[in-house]
XYZ file of N, CA, C and O in Angstrom:
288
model
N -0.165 -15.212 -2.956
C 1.189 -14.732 -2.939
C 1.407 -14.003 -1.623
O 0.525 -13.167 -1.431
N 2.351 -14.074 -0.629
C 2.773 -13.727 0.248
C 3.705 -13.374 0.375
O 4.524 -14.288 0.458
N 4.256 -12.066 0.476
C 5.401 -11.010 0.459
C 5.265 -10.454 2.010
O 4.209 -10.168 2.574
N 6.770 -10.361 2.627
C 7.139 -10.413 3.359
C 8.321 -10.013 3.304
O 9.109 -10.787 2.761
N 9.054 -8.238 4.012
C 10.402 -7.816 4.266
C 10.222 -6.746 4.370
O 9.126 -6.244 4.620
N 11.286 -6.143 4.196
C 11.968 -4.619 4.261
C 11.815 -3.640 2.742
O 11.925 -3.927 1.550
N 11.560 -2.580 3.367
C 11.772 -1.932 2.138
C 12.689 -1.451 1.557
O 12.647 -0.801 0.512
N 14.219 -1.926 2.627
C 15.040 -1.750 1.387
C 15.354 -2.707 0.660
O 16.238 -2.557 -0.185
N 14.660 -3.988 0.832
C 14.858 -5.137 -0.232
C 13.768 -4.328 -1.577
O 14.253 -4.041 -2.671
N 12.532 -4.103 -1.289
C 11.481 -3.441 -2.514
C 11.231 -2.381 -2.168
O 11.347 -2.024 -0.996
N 10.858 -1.690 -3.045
C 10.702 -0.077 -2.844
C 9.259 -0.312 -3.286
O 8.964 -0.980 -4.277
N 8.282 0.355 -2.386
C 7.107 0.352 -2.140
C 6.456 0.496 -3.604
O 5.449 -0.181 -3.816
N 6.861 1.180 -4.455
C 6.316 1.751 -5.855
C 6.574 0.307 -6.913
O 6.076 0.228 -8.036
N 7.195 -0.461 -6.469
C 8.088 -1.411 -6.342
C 6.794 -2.680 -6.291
O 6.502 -3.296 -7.316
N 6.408 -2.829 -5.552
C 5.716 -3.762 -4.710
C 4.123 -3.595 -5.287
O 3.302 -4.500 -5.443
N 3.949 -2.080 -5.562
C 2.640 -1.519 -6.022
C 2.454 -2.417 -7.358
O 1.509 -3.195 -7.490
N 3.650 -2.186 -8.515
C 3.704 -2.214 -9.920
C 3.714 -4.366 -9.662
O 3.376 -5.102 -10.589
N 4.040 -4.767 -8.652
C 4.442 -6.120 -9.015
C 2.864 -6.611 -8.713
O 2.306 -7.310 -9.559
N 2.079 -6.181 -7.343
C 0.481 -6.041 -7.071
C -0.367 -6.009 -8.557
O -1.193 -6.863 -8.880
N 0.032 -4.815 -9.396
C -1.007 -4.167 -10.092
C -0.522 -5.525 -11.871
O -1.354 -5.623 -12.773
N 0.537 -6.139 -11.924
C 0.825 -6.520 -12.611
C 0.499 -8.000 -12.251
O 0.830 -8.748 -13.171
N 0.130 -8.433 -11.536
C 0.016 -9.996 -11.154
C -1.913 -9.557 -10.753
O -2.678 -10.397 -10.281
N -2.281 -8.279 -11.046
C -3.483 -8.365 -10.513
C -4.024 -9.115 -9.770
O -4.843 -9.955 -10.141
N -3.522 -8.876 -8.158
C -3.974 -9.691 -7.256
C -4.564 -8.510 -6.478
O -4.388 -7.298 -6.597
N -5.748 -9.648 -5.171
C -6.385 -9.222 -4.521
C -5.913 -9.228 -2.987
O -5.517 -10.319 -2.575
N -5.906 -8.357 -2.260
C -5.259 -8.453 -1.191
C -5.091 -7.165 -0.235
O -5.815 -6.233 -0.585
N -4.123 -6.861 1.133
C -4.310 -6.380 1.773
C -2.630 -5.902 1.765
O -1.866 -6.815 1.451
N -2.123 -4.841 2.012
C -0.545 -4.536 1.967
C -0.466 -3.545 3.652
O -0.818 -2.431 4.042
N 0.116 -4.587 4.149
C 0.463 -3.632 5.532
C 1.404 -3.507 5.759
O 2.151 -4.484 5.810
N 1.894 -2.123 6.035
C 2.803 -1.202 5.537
C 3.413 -0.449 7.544
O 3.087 0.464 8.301
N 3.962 -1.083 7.525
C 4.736 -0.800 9.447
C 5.833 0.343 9.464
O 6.048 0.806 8.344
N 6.470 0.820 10.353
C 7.539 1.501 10.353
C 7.715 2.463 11.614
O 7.397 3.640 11.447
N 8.197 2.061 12.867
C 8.645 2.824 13.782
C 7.231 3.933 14.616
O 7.257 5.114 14.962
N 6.470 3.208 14.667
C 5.063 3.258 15.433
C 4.285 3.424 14.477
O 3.093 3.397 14.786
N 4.644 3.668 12.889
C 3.583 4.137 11.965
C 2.979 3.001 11.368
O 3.438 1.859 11.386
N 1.982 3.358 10.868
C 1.407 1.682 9.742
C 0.408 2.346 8.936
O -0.171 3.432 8.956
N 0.412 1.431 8.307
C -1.510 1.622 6.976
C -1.494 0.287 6.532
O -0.620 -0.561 6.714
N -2.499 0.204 5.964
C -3.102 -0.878 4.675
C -3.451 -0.078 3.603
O -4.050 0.997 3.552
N -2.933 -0.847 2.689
C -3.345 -0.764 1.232
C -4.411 -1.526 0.815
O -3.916 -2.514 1.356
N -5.497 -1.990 0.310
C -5.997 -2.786 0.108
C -6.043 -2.533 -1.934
O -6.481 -1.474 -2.383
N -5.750 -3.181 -2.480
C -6.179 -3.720 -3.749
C -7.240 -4.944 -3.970
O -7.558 -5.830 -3.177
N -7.597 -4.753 -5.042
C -9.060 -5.351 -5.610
C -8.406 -5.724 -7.267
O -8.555 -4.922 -8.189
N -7.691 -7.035 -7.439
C -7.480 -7.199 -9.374
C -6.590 -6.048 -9.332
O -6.824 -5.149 -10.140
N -5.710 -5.930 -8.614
C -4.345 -4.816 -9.350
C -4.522 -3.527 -8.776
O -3.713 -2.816 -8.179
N -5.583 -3.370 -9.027
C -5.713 -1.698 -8.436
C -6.065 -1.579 -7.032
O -6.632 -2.493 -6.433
N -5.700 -0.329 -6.420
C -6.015 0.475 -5.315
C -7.435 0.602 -5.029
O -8.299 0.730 -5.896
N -7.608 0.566 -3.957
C -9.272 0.730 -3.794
C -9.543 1.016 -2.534
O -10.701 1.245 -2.182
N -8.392 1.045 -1.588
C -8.596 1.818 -0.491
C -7.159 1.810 0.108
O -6.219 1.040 -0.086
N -7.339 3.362 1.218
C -6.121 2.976 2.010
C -5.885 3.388 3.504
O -6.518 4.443 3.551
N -5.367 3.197 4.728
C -6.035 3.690 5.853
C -4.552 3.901 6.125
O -3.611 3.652 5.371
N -4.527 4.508 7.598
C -3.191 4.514 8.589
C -3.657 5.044 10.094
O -4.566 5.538 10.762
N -2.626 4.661 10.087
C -2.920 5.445 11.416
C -2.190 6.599 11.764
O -1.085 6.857 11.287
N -3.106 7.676 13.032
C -2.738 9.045 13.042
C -1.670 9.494 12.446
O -1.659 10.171 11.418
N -0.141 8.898 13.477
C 1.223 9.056 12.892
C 1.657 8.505 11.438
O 2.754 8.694 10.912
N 0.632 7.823 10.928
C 1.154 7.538 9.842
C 0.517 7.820 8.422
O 0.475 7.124 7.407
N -0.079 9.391 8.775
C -0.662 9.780 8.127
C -0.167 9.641 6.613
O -0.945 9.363 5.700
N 0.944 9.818 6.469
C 1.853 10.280 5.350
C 1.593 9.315 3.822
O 1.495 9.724 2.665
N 1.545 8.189 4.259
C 1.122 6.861 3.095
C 0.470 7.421 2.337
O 0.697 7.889 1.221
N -1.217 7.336 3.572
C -2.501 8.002 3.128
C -2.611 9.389 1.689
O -3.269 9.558 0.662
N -1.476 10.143 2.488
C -1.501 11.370 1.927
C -0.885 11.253 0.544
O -1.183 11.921 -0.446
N -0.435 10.777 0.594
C 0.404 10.450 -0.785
C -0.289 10.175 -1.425
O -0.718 10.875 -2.342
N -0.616 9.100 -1.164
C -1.620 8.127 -2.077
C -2.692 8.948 -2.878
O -2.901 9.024 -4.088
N -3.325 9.559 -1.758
C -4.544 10.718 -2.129
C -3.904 12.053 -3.256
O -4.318 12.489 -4.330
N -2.893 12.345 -2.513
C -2.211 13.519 -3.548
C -1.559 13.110 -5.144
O -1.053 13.774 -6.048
N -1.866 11.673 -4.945
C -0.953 10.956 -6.552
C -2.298 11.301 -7.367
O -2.151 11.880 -8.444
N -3.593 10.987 -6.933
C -4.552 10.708 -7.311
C -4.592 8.959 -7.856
O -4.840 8.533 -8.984
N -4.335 8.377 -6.901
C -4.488 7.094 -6.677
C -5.774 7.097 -6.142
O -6.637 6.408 -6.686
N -6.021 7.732 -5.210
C -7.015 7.095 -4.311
C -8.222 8.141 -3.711
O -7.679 8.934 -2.942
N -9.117 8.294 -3.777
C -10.028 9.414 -3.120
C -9.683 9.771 -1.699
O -9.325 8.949 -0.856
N -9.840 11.255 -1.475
C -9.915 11.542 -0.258
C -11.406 10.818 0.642
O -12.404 10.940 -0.068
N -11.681 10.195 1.870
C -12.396 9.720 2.144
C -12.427 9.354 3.758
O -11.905 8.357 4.257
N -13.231 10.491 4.529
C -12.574 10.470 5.893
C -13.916 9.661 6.512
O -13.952 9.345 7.701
């Protein structure tokens, strides 16, 4: 499955629930005005997530939902 657009077509939480419900395996790269990350899922779930410097914020989230371990 290959998804491709904007987030104001899907809202990221959006995109998570359609991932975690089709339990697929894959990589979610996530762009925006010099910022980026990957998501990576494994069968639906979260299992890692990176960014870069400026785009710390994903990361942080992610970690503060308790989605994802802190892991530097």
């Amino acid at each position: 499955m290959r998804v491709e657009g904007t987030l104001d077509v899907f809202a990221l939480p959006d995109l998570f629930h359609l991932v975690a419900y089709a339990r697929k395996t894959g990589v979610l790269e996530v762009r925006s005005q010099g910022r980026g990350g990957f998501v990576r899922f494994v069968d639906g779930r979260i299992c890692a997530a990176e960014s870069t410097p400026a785009g710390l914020g994903l990361a942080r989230r992610l970690v503060g939902s308790g989605v994802i371990a802190d892991v530097h």
